[in-house]
Amino acid sequence: MIVLGIETSCDECSCAVVENGNKILSNVIATQIELHRPYDGVVPEIASRLHTEWIEQVCDAAINQAGITKKDLDAIAVTNRPGLLGSLLVGVNFAKGLAYSLNIPIIGIDHIRAHLYASQIEHELEYPYLGVLLSGGHTVICKVLSYDNVEVLGTTIDDAIGEAFDKVAKHYGLGYPGGVMIDRLAQKGDSKAFLFSGPKLDPKEHKYDLSYSGLKTAVINQLDLFSTGIEATPENISASFQRVAVGMLIKKVERALKDTGLKRISAGGGVAANSLVRSSLSALRDKGYEVTFPSLKLCTDNGAMVAGLGYRYLSDGIKSDFELSATSRVSAFRKN
Ligand code: KG4
Ligand code: ZN
């Protein structure tokens, strides 16, 4: 079964062709980074306008690179939740038009589940596993029981981890996209230069929850209070912030692993591309856990994860109808 996956939930306009859920024939990602850079963040109106201008070309490129024609498509999977509403609608409406004209089924895909599925494309992971979803809009620690069955254990109670990276970077003018710049700068910095503290969450009420807003504010406003006489270079700020941001995540992941007895972990989402996240989670292999990540291109937003997950639903006879619409928020994955 050949599935076209369409992803336009934020600022990546992506179409991919995937065969049988795991053979990526093409994965075209047209990034809008340069066009949002002057604003140090994604401007929703610009994002949706660019998706409208690009989607047809991106789809044609994906079909051509896959070496097929549109008539070879068996189905279309499209991200329809959560994300920027205007951007989601461009993908959904394009997908509906194309599916209708080709007389093939369409399936609406949850972006968070697609990130959690991304690892499955390259590694056949046995369920259940601990899913760690780290993106610009979400931070979720969950039990992944199947491609469709996710039991949320904890989420951020305020900012998402990627949002904290991006806001710290924006405040200090470290460059855009913020997460990538902090990751790069941190490699040359002293992670103990500034001893930012993590949140003090009630361990009973927020057993597996996280919080990034306090850390972000501490890094932005209180830097001088913590100054150890070490220079506040972008490298030192980045390394110190990243150490605490990732450290608190790993603590919660370890607690969830211990309590659930799960032996496998898989991360996903843009921040799963972070080098400290990858090395810290990988270190859990020494404690006997099986740890997998999607390759870097499958961590950030892409159509292949959407097509891959779409294939699973379609194989089980689950599809959407042409009433399919877009939803900006999915409450199951957030507390705030
Ligand atoms: O999953 P994603 O592409 O889009 C959303 O669903 O939000 O994640 C985007 C987030 C942004 O906050 C970006 O700064 C962050 O992922 N990101 C990183 C890295 N690469 C992307 N954060 C830290 N280190 C990275 N290497
Ligand atoms: Zn995403």
Tab-separated table of N, CA, C and O in Angstrom, residues 18 20-23 109-125 127 129 133 144 146-148 150 266-269 294 298 304-313:
chain	number	residue	atom	x	y	z
A	18	VAL	N	5.286	6.834	1.333
A	18	VAL	CA	5.786	5.707	2.126
A	18	VAL	C	5.036	4.436	1.721
A	18	VAL	O	3.812	4.431	1.602
A	20	ASN	N	3.966	0.622	2.515
A	20	ASN	CA	3.737	-0.350	3.602
A	20	ASN	C	4.190	0.135	4.981
A	20	ASN	O	4.680	-0.655	5.804
A	21	GLY	N	4.076	1.408	5.219
A	21	GLY	CA	4.292	1.948	6.564
A	21	GLY	C	5.717	2.183	6.984
A	21	GLY	O	5.967	2.864	7.983
A	22	ASN	N	6.688	1.621	6.239
A	22	ASN	CA	8.066	1.842	6.701
A	22	ASN	C	9.104	2.016	5.595
A	22	ASN	O	10.276	2.267	5.884
A	23	LYS	N	8.686	1.910	4.350
A	23	LYS	CA	9.669	2.123	3.276
A	23	LYS	C	9.464	3.534	2.719
A	23	LYS	O	8.489	3.791	1.991
A	109	ILE	N	-4.622	12.584	10.745
A	109	ILE	CA	-3.614	12.070	11.684
A	109	ILE	C	-3.317	13.074	12.797
A	109	ILE	O	-3.186	14.280	12.553
A	110	ASP	N	-3.183	12.544	14.003
A	110	ASP	CA	-2.792	13.336	15.174
A	110	ASP	C	-1.260	13.507	15.128
A	110	ASP	O	-0.516	12.522	15.097
A	111	HIS	N	-0.825	14.760	15.143
A	111	HIS	CA	0.595	15.085	15.014
A	111	HIS	C	1.445	14.463	16.137
A	111	HIS	O	2.580	14.020	15.901
A	112	ILE	N	0.900	14.435	17.344
A	112	ILE	CA	1.657	13.898	18.492
A	112	ILE	C	1.853	12.394	18.335
A	112	ILE	O	2.953	11.865	18.531
A	113	ARG	N	0.782	11.712	17.935
A	113	ARG	CA	0.906	10.268	17.712
A	113	ARG	C	1.880	9.995	16.562
A	113	ARG	O	2.600	8.997	16.570
A	114	ALA	N	1.893	10.876	15.566
A	114	ALA	CA	2.819	10.685	14.436
A	114	ALA	C	4.267	10.815	14.918
A	114	ALA	O	5.133	10.021	14.542
A	115	HIS	N	4.555	11.805	15.778
A	115	HIS	CA	5.918	11.929	16.326
A	115	HIS	C	6.287	10.673	17.121
A	115	HIS	O	7.412	10.195	17.060
A	116	LEU	N	5.317	10.166	17.883
A	116	LEU	CA	5.600	8.972	18.695
A	116	LEU	C	5.783	7.739	17.815
A	116	LEU	O	6.436	6.782	18.193
A	117	TYR	N	5.196	7.780	16.619
A	117	TYR	CA	5.297	6.648	15.696
A	117	TYR	C	6.607	6.680	14.897
A	117	TYR	O	7.078	5.644	14.424
A	118	ALA	N	7.207	7.870	14.756
A	118	ALA	CA	8.348	8.059	13.841
A	118	ALA	C	9.441	7.004	14.007
A	118	ALA	O	9.995	6.504	13.020
A	119	SER	N	9.739	6.631	15.235
A	119	SER	CA	10.761	5.601	15.488
A	119	SER	C	10.433	4.268	14.824
A	119	SER	O	11.325	3.523	14.427
A	120	GLN	N	9.145	3.970	14.742
A	120	GLN	CA	8.712	2.674	14.210
A	120	GLN	C	9.064	2.510	12.735
A	120	GLN	O	9.152	1.386	12.242
A	121	ILE	N	9.246	3.636	12.051
A	121	ILE	CA	9.562	3.553	10.622
A	121	ILE	C	10.931	2.887	10.429
A	121	ILE	O	11.119	2.076	9.538
A	122	GLU	N	11.855	3.231	11.315
A	122	GLU	CA	13.221	2.710	11.144
A	122	GLU	C	13.560	1.527	12.052
A	122	GLU	O	14.464	0.750	11.765
A	123	HIS	N	12.883	1.458	13.192
A	123	HIS	CA	13.168	0.356	14.133
A	123	HIS	C	11.828	-0.310	14.418
A	123	HIS	O	10.903	0.367	14.807
A	124	GLU	N	11.768	-1.600	14.268
A	124	GLU	CA	10.483	-2.227	14.613
A	124	GLU	C	10.428	-2.448	16.106
A	124	GLU	O	10.932	-3.428	16.622
A	125	LEU	N	9.848	-1.491	16.796
A	125	LEU	CA	9.812	-1.521	18.251
A	125	LEU	C	8.617	-2.314	18.733
A	125	LEU	O	7.508	-2.129	18.247
A	127	TYR	N	5.686	-3.116	21.221
A	127	TYR	CA	4.873	-2.391	22.213
A	127	TYR	C	4.783	-3.230	23.487
A	127	TYR	O	4.874	-4.449	23.390
A	129	TYR	N	6.008	0.659	25.053
A	129	TYR	CA	7.266	1.331	25.399
A	129	TYR	C	6.960	2.698	25.992
A	129	TYR	O	5.824	3.190	25.897
A	133	LEU	N	7.831	12.500	24.101
A	133	LEU	CA	7.560	13.387	22.978
A	133	LEU	C	7.983	14.815	23.329
A	133	LEU	O	7.472	15.402	24.283
A	144	VAL	N	3.203	4.000	25.490
A	144	VAL	CA	2.678	3.763	24.146
A	144	VAL	C	2.308	2.291	24.051
A	144	VAL	O	3.181	1.418	24.052
A	146	SER	N	0.053	0.990	21.686
A	146	SER	CA	-0.041	0.611	20.271
A	146	SER	C	0.045	1.906	19.478
A	146	SER	O	0.105	2.982	20.070
A	147	TYR	N	-0.010	1.807	18.161
A	147	TYR	CA	0.117	3.037	17.362
A	147	TYR	C	-0.982	4.038	17.697
A	147	TYR	O	-0.826	5.233	17.526
A	148	ASP	N	-2.113	3.528	18.206
A	148	ASP	CA	-3.262	4.395	18.463
A	148	ASP	C	-3.587	4.556	19.942
A	148	ASP	O	-4.427	5.362	20.311
A	150	VAL	N	-2.311	5.527	23.482
A	150	VAL	CA	-1.254	6.200	24.238
A	150	VAL	C	-1.822	6.626	25.589
A	150	VAL	O	-2.827	7.325	25.649
A	266	SER	N	11.288	5.251	23.583
A	266	SER	CA	11.481	5.859	22.274
A	266	SER	C	11.128	7.330	22.359
A	266	SER	O	10.094	7.688	22.925
A	267	ALA	N	11.992	8.169	21.840
A	267	ALA	CA	11.740	9.608	21.867
A	267	ALA	C	11.293	10.066	20.489
A	267	ALA	O	11.474	9.369	19.495
A	268	GLY	N	10.712	11.254	20.433
A	268	GLY	CA	10.309	11.814	19.145
A	268	GLY	C	10.058	13.299	19.270
A	268	GLY	O	10.020	13.838	20.389
A	269	GLY	N	9.899	13.976	18.144
A	269	GLY	CA	9.677	15.426	18.148
A	269	GLY	C	10.990	16.178	17.954
A	269	GLY	O	12.075	15.607	18.120
A	294	PRO	N	14.173	8.369	16.359
A	294	PRO	CA	14.105	8.486	14.897
A	294	PRO	C	15.395	9.166	14.423
A	294	PRO	O	16.031	9.871	15.213
A	298	LEU	N	13.623	12.605	10.828
A	298	LEU	CA	12.293	12.142	11.240
A	298	LEU	C	11.907	12.652	12.631
A	298	LEU	O	10.824	12.355	13.123
A	304	ALA	N	6.723	11.850	6.325
A	304	ALA	CA	6.914	10.391	6.371
A	304	ALA	C	6.268	9.783	7.616
A	304	ALA	O	5.640	8.724	7.546
A	305	MET	N	6.404	10.474	8.755
A	305	MET	CA	5.802	9.912	9.979
A	305	MET	C	4.270	9.901	9.859
A	305	MET	O	3.600	9.031	10.416
A	306	VAL	N	3.737	10.854	9.119
A	306	VAL	CA	2.279	10.941	8.928
A	306	VAL	C	1.809	9.804	8.011
A	306	VAL	O	0.818	9.114	8.303
A	307	ALA	N	2.562	9.587	6.938
A	307	ALA	CA	2.212	8.491	6.018
A	307	ALA	C	2.368	7.142	6.711
A	307	ALA	O	1.527	6.251	6.548
A	308	GLY	N	3.444	7.004	7.503
A	308	GLY	CA	3.707	5.736	8.200
A	308	GLY	C	2.575	5.385	9.150
A	308	GLY	O	2.051	4.254	9.146
A	309	LEU	N	2.169	6.362	9.951
A	309	LEU	CA	1.080	6.110	10.906
A	309	LEU	C	-0.244	5.911	10.154
A	309	LEU	O	-1.051	5.053	10.516
A	310	GLY	N	-0.432	6.688	9.093
A	310	GLY	CA	-1.654	6.552	8.286
A	310	GLY	C	-1.819	5.129	7.777
A	310	GLY	O	-2.915	4.556	7.803
A	311	TYR	N	-0.706	4.543	7.351
A	311	TYR	CA	-0.742	3.162	6.841
A	311	TYR	C	-1.299	2.204	7.891
A	311	TYR	O	-2.083	1.296	7.584
A	312	ARG	N	-0.873	2.408	9.156
A	312	ARG	CA	-1.333	1.514	10.239
A	312	ARG	C	-2.854	1.576	10.377
A	312	ARG	O	-3.528	0.559	10.481
A	313	TYR	N	-3.400	2.801	10.392
A	313	TYR	CA	-4.854	2.944	10.525
A	313	TYR	C	-5.559	2.296	9.330
A	313	TYR	O	-6.512	1.537	9.490
